[in-house]
C-alpha positions as semicolon CSV with decimal commas, in nm:
position;residue;x (nm);y (nm);z (nm)
1;M;-2,392;-3,815;3,749
2;T;-2,114;-3,575;3,642
3;T;-2,177;-3,254;3,451
4;V;-1,907;-3,090;3,242
5;R;-1,911;-2,723;3,149
6;R;-1,656;-2,521;2,950
7;E;-1,608;-2,145;2,964
8;A;-1,352;-1,880;2,871
9;F;-1,096;-1,806;3,144
10;G;-0,862;-1,557;2,976
11;R;-0,612;-1,496;2,701
12;M;-0,240;-1,569;2,699
13;P;-0,020;-1,257;2,684
14;P;0,067;-1,150;2,326
15;E;0,432;-1,255;2,375
16;E;0,302;-1,605;2,460
17;G;0,093;-1,626;2,143
18;G;-0,230;-1,471;2,275
19;G;-0,423;-1,800;2,267
20;E;-0,752;-1,846;2,451
21;V;-0,743;-2,031;2,783
22;E;-1,055;-2,229;2,870
23;K;-1,180;-2,355;3,203
24;F;-1,359;-2,688;3,241
25;V;-1,593;-2,737;3,536
26;L;-1,653;-3,099;3,640
27;Q;-1,926;-3,145;3,898
28;S;-2,075;-3,442;4,083
29;D;-2,293;-3,453;4,396
30;S;-1,989;-3,441;4,622
31;V;-1,699;-3,283;4,428
32;R;-1,657;-2,982;4,202
33;V;-1,330;-2,932;4,014
34;E;-1,216;-2,661;3,773
35;I;-0,931;-2,729;3,527
36;L;-0,758;-2,500;3,276
37;S;-0,635;-2,577;2,925
38;F;-0,320;-2,389;3,032
39;G;-0,088;-2,635;3,207
40;C;-0,385;-2,871;3,273
41;I;-0,406;-2,674;3,600
42;I;-0,656;-2,768;3,872
43;T;-0,760;-2,421;3,991
44;T;-1,042;-2,523;4,224
45;L;-1,141;-2,844;4,400
46;E;-1,442;-2,820;4,627
47;T;-1,537;-3,106;4,859
48;K;-1,788;-3,142;5,142
49;D;-1,712;-3,146;5,513
50;R;-1,905;-3,368;5,755
51;D;-2,186;-3,108;5,769
52;G;-2,219;-3,106;5,391
53;Q;-2,052;-2,765;5,348
54;F;-1,832;-2,724;5,040
55;S;-1,485;-2,571;5,066
56;D;-1,214;-2,522;4,807
57;V;-0,919;-2,737;4,921
58;V;-0,649;-2,643;4,663
59;L;-0,422;-2,339;4,647
60;G;-0,422;-2,117;4,338
61;F;-0,520;-1,786;4,183
62;D;-0,840;-1,612;4,078
63;T;-0,708;-1,502;3,739
64;L;-0,495;-1,636;3,456
65;E;-0,232;-1,370;3,530
66;G;-0,150;-1,543;3,859
67;Y;-0,071;-1,863;3,672
68;T;0,131;-1,705;3,388
69;R;0,359;-1,534;3,641
70;K;0,616;-1,724;3,845
71;H;0,452;-1,953;4,102
72;P;0,535;-2,290;4,261
73;F;0,347;-2,506;4,007
74;F;0,007;-2,468;4,181
75;G;-0,229;-2,737;4,046
76;A;-0,029;-2,796;3,728
77;V;0,077;-3,102;3,532
78;V;0,457;-3,103;3,530
79;G;0,682;-3,269;3,273
80;R;0,844;-3,396;3,060
81;V;1,011;-3,519;3,379
82;A;0,866;-3,430;3,719
83;N;1,100;-3,355;4,009
84;R;1,478;-3,310;3,985
85;I;1,746;-3,431;3,744
86;A;2,098;-3,389;3,885
87;N;2,291;-3,111;3,710
88;G;2,021;-3,115;3,441
89;R;2,220;-3,385;3,261
90;F;2,172;-3,741;3,145
91;T;2,321;-3,976;2,884
92;L;2,122;-4,198;2,646
93;D;2,283;-4,432;2,393
94;G;2,617;-4,258;2,443
95;K;2,477;-3,908;2,380
96;E;2,471;-3,649;2,658
97;Y;2,167;-3,427;2,696
98;Q;2,184;-3,095;2,882
99;L;1,863;-2,948;3,025
100;F;1,788;-2,602;3,158
101;I;1,909;-2,552;3,517
102;N;1,630;-2,395;3,723
103;N;1,663;-2,530;4,078
104;G;2,006;-2,473;4,231
105;P;2,241;-2,684;4,015
106;N;1,957;-2,908;3,893
107;S;1,671;-2,919;3,645
108;L;1,324;-2,925;3,803
109;H;0,980;-3,016;3,664
110;G;1,068;-3,007;3,293
111;G;1,288;-2,698;3,277
112;A;1,234;-2,332;3,187
113;K;0,903;-2,386;3,007
114;G;0,765;-2,722;3,107
115;F;0,423;-2,874;3,051
116;D;0,280;-2,645;3,322
117;K;0,346;-2,331;3,112
118;V;0,189;-2,425;2,777
119;L;-0,157;-2,440;2,621
120;W;-0,307;-2,785;2,568
121;S;-0,580;-2,885;2,321
122;P;-0,896;-2,987;2,508
123;Q;-1,162;-3,244;2,425
124;V;-1,476;-3,263;2,639
125;L;-1,577;-3,612;2,756
126;P;-1,911;-3,719;2,908
127;N;-1,761;-3,713;3,261
128;G;-1,442;-3,511;3,218
129;V;-1,190;-3,354;2,983
130;R;-0,888;-3,480;2,790
131;F;-0,595;-3,254;2,704
132;F;-0,344;-3,322;2,427
133;R;-0,013;-3,171;2,322
134;L;0,287;-3,259;2,112
135;S;0,615;-3,185;2,287
136;P;0,856;-3,147;1,993
137;D;1,193;-3,318;1,968
138;G;1,448;-3,105;2,153
139;E;1,193;-2,912;2,362
140;E;1,371;-2,815;2,685
141;G;1,658;-3,039;2,572
142;Y;1,462;-3,366;2,572
143;P;1,484;-3,612;2,280
144;G;1,192;-3,723;2,064
145;D;0,854;-3,594;1,954
146;L;0,637;-3,681;2,251
147;K;0,258;-3,701;2,216
148;V;0,093;-3,656;2,555
149;W;-0,266;-3,699;2,672
150;V;-0,383;-3,600;3,019
151;T;-0,739;-3,703;3,106
152;Y;-0,938;-3,586;3,409
153;T;-1,260;-3,773;3,487
154;L;-1,491;-3,724;3,784
155;S;-1,709;-4,004;3,913
156;G;-1,893;-3,936;4,239
157;R;-1,627;-3,876;4,504
158;E;-1,336;-3,982;4,282
159;L;-1,121;-3,769;4,053
160;A;-0,905;-3,978;3,818
161;I;-0,604;-3,834;3,634
162;N;-0,469;-4,051;3,353
163;Y;-0,143;-3,979;3,172
164;Q;-0,057;-4,136;2,835
165;A;0,236;-4,069;2,605
166;Q;0,412;-4,200;2,294
167;T;0,756;-4,098;2,167
168;S;0,955;-4,103;1,842
169;K;1,289;-4,144;2,027
170;T;1,387;-4,293;2,362
171;T;1,319;-4,030;2,631
172;P;1,282;-4,008;3,006
173;I;0,925;-3,927;3,113
174;S;0,755;-3,888;3,450
175;L;0,430;-3,694;3,475
176;T;0,244;-3,576;3,783
177;N;0,000;-3,316;3,906
178;H;0,140;-3,061;4,151
179;A;-0,179;-2,961;4,338
180;Y;-0,131;-2,808;4,682
181;F;-0,399;-2,921;4,929
182;N;-0,533;-2,790;5,258
183;L;-0,835;-2,991;5,372
184;A;-0,937;-2,712;5,611
185;G;-0,989;-2,501;5,298
186;Q;-0,736;-2,306;5,092
187;G;-0,613;-1,997;5,275
188;S;-0,609;-2,176;5,612
189;R;-0,292;-2,100;5,806
190;D;-0,122;-2,442;5,814
191;V;-0,171;-2,817;5,778
192;Y;-0,038;-2,911;6,124
193;D;-0,375;-3,056;6,232
194;H;-0,390;-3,294;5,933
195;E;-0,331;-3,665;5,994
196;I;-0,134;-3,838;5,719
197;S;-0,029;-4,190;5,636
198;I;0,181;-4,315;5,344
199;E;0,205;-4,684;5,252
200;A;0,581;-4,696;5,205
201;D;0,847;-4,911;5,371
202;S;1,133;-4,702;5,228
203;Y;1,215;-4,350;5,114
204;L;1,496;-4,172;4,930
205;P;1,742;-3,967;5,138
206;V;1,861;-3,658;4,951
207;D;2,168;-3,436;4,938
208;D;2,153;-3,065;5,014
209;T;2,028;-2,989;4,660
210;K;1,738;-3,237;4,705
211;I;1,886;-3,500;4,471
212;P;1,854;-3,859;4,597
213;T;2,187;-3,997;4,719
214;G;2,106;-4,333;4,560
215;E;2,033;-4,504;4,891
216;V;1,690;-4,662;4,934
217;A;1,645;-4,626;5,311
218;A;1,404;-4,809;5,538
219;V;1,150;-4,583;5,710
220;Q;1,147;-4,805;6,020
221;G;1,253;-4,611;6,329
222;T;1,276;-4,276;6,149
223;G;1,060;-3,966;6,105
224;F;0,977;-4,100;5,759
225;D;0,774;-4,390;5,896
226;L;0,423;-4,276;5,805
227;R;0,271;-4,622;5,773
228;Q;0,046;-4,540;6,068
229;P;-0,130;-4,200;6,067
230;V;0,059;-3,913;6,231
231;E;-0,058;-3,564;6,317
232;L;0,168;-3,355;6,099
233;G;0,255;-3,063;6,327
234;K;0,340;-3,282;6,626
235;H;0,533;-3,522;6,405
236;L;0,752;-3,247;6,256
237;Q;0,828;-3,122;6,609
238;K;0,901;-3,467;6,746
239;F;1,157;-3,546;6,475
240;H;1,288;-3,186;6,443
241;L;1,195;-3,178;6,075
242;D;1,159;-2,853;5,880
243;G;0,904;-3,031;5,662
244;F;0,895;-3,305;5,402
245;D;1,015;-3,286;5,041
246;H;1,093;-3,652;4,981
247;N;1,008;-3,940;4,755
248;F;0,847;-4,238;4,925
249;C;0,904;-4,571;4,751
250;L;0,578;-4,752;4,685
251;H;0,517;-5,122;4,644
252;Q;0,599;-5,199;4,281
253;G;0,334;-5,314;4,040
254;Q;0,115;-5,181;3,759
255;D;-0,212;-5,215;3,948
256;R;-0,408;-4,948;4,130
257;R;-0,323;-4,936;4,499
258;L;-0,397;-4,712;4,796
259;V;-0,074;-4,523;4,875
260;A;-0,166;-4,230;5,099
261;R;-0,448;-4,103;5,317
262;V;-0,498;-3,760;5,472
263;F;-0,764;-3,686;5,734
264;H;-0,859;-3,345;5,872
265;P;-1,037;-3,411;6,205
266;P;-1,200;-3,066;6,254
267;S;-1,387;-3,082;5,919
268;G;-1,399;-3,459;5,874
269;R;-1,257;-3,427;5,522
270;T;-1,055;-3,725;5,405
271;M;-0,850;-3,766;5,088
272;E;-0,711;-4,095;4,965
273;V;-0,449;-4,121;4,692
274;H;-0,446;-4,434;4,475
275;T;-0,198;-4,478;4,191
276;T;-0,013;-4,707;3,949
277;Q;0,310;-4,507;3,992
278;P;0,625;-4,634;4,173
279;G;0,677;-4,323;4,389
280;I;0,507;-4,038;4,568
281;Q;0,670;-3,708;4,660
282;F;0,535;-3,579;4,989
283;Y;0,593;-3,204;5,012
284;T;0,472;-2,979;5,293
285;G;0,496;-2,638;5,125
286;N;0,830;-2,558;5,292
287;N;0,910;-2,288;5,036
288;L;0,577;-2,106;5,061
289;D;0,655;-1,776;5,231
290;G;0,337;-1,568;5,227
291;S;0,454;-1,354;4,935
292;L;0,194;-1,481;4,684
293;K;-0,162;-1,346;4,685
294;G;-0,390;-1,639;4,625
295;K;-0,763;-1,685;4,570
296;G;-0,974;-1,433;4,758
297;A;-0,657;-1,227;4,830
298;V;-0,535;-1,474;5,093
299;T;-0,164;-1,540;5,143
300;Y;0,002;-1,878;5,155
301;P;0,261;-1,903;5,435
302;K;0,505;-2,189;5,494
303;H;0,336;-2,524;5,564
304;S;-0,007;-2,392;5,458
305;A;-0,050;-2,684;5,215
306;F;0,080;-3,028;5,124
307;C;0,143;-3,204;4,794
308;L;0,128;-3,576;4,724
309;E;0,284;-3,605;4,380
310;T;0,263;-3,956;4,234
311;Q;0,558;-4,006;3,999
312;N;0,871;-4,200;3,916
313;W;1,162;-4,158;4,156
314;P;1,362;-3,832;4,125
315;D;1,678;-3,848;3,911
316;A;1,586;-4,202;3,799
317;V;1,742;-4,128;3,459
318;N;2,084;-4,118;3,633
319;K;2,020;-4,403;3,879
320;P;2,010;-4,744;3,704
321;H;1,878;-4,920;4,018
322;F;1,571;-4,689;4,035
323;P;1,252;-4,785;3,845
324;N;1,281;-4,747;3,468
325;V;1,197;-4,393;3,356
326;L;1,268;-4,440;2,984
327;L;0,995;-4,461;2,721
328;Q;1,092;-4,632;2,395
329;P;0,937;-4,577;2,052
330;G;0,648;-4,818;2,003
331;E;0,573;-4,833;2,377
332;E;0,304;-4,643;2,563
333;Y;0,348;-4,455;2,889
334;N;0,024;-4,503;3,081
335;H;-0,029;-4,416;3,449
336;T;-0,332;-4,318;3,653
337;T;-0,377;-4,152;3,990
338;W;-0,710;-4,140;4,170
339;L;-0,804;-3,890;4,441
340;V;-1,095;-4,011;4,653
341;F;-1,272;-3,766;4,884
342;S;-1,496;-3,856;5,176
343;T;-1,584;-3,750;5,530
344;A;-1,537;-3,920;5,862
């Protein structure tokens, strides 16, 4: 049984239109999640440890002001295209499109004002909430009026996030949620004691601006082989890695499949990621630097969280041999990711 409650969370600043931001609280016996109508942001996700104690396992802020200021996409839905597009440029049907450059020489997570920085229209469901927005033709440089629906539903230990979209012109689209997790509880110092596995035989090497080189490299015999669980801290040391910020290539297919599992031995908390998407970006919070004050006035230092962002492959719009990232008029974009929480 899931209960859904809505309440006021704050108002947008006058220069942003001053609209009301609502918070939606989804609660089952084992999971409690809070989601905003601003950026479809997951602000809180509480799960039980093996003793039945709830802890909040996502990074974020106590107030709306934290989210309207600059922050690294905590908990937000990012789009129209998640991850990086090289030089913020792509060509469709002979026409070149130039996007806003906001990450070195590249465009990241939709540009200057992506889906994470706008108000969505909410609709309460029996076991969740659906958000809608129209991204107008030319927004952030992207072609086509894009109708987008993001639906969060909670069923027992499972949080499902479904993304649907329709366009009036051919456009690239890749949507994900950018939640930062720490299964010890948000505000814990690092995620080195977490054990992670990712069901991927290959990954995408990147250049020094984090754009895939185009090579699809086998994980076998490298630090990117996470097919068997590894303890993160020891693994980073062993392979002299500063952290992960890479796309792992998943087995192709439209069906739901288990793609990643994270286990935190001290608390017993386990999180599984299932998805229909072709890729997953594993990010270990390498750019967190302790400068942001999070919930309960804690700070978030480097490696104090991880992200598992299910998505299409980065820069797919410029790489013909990557999975198709283009949505055509008359088609529907439809992907789902499931987060399943348990204890061991």
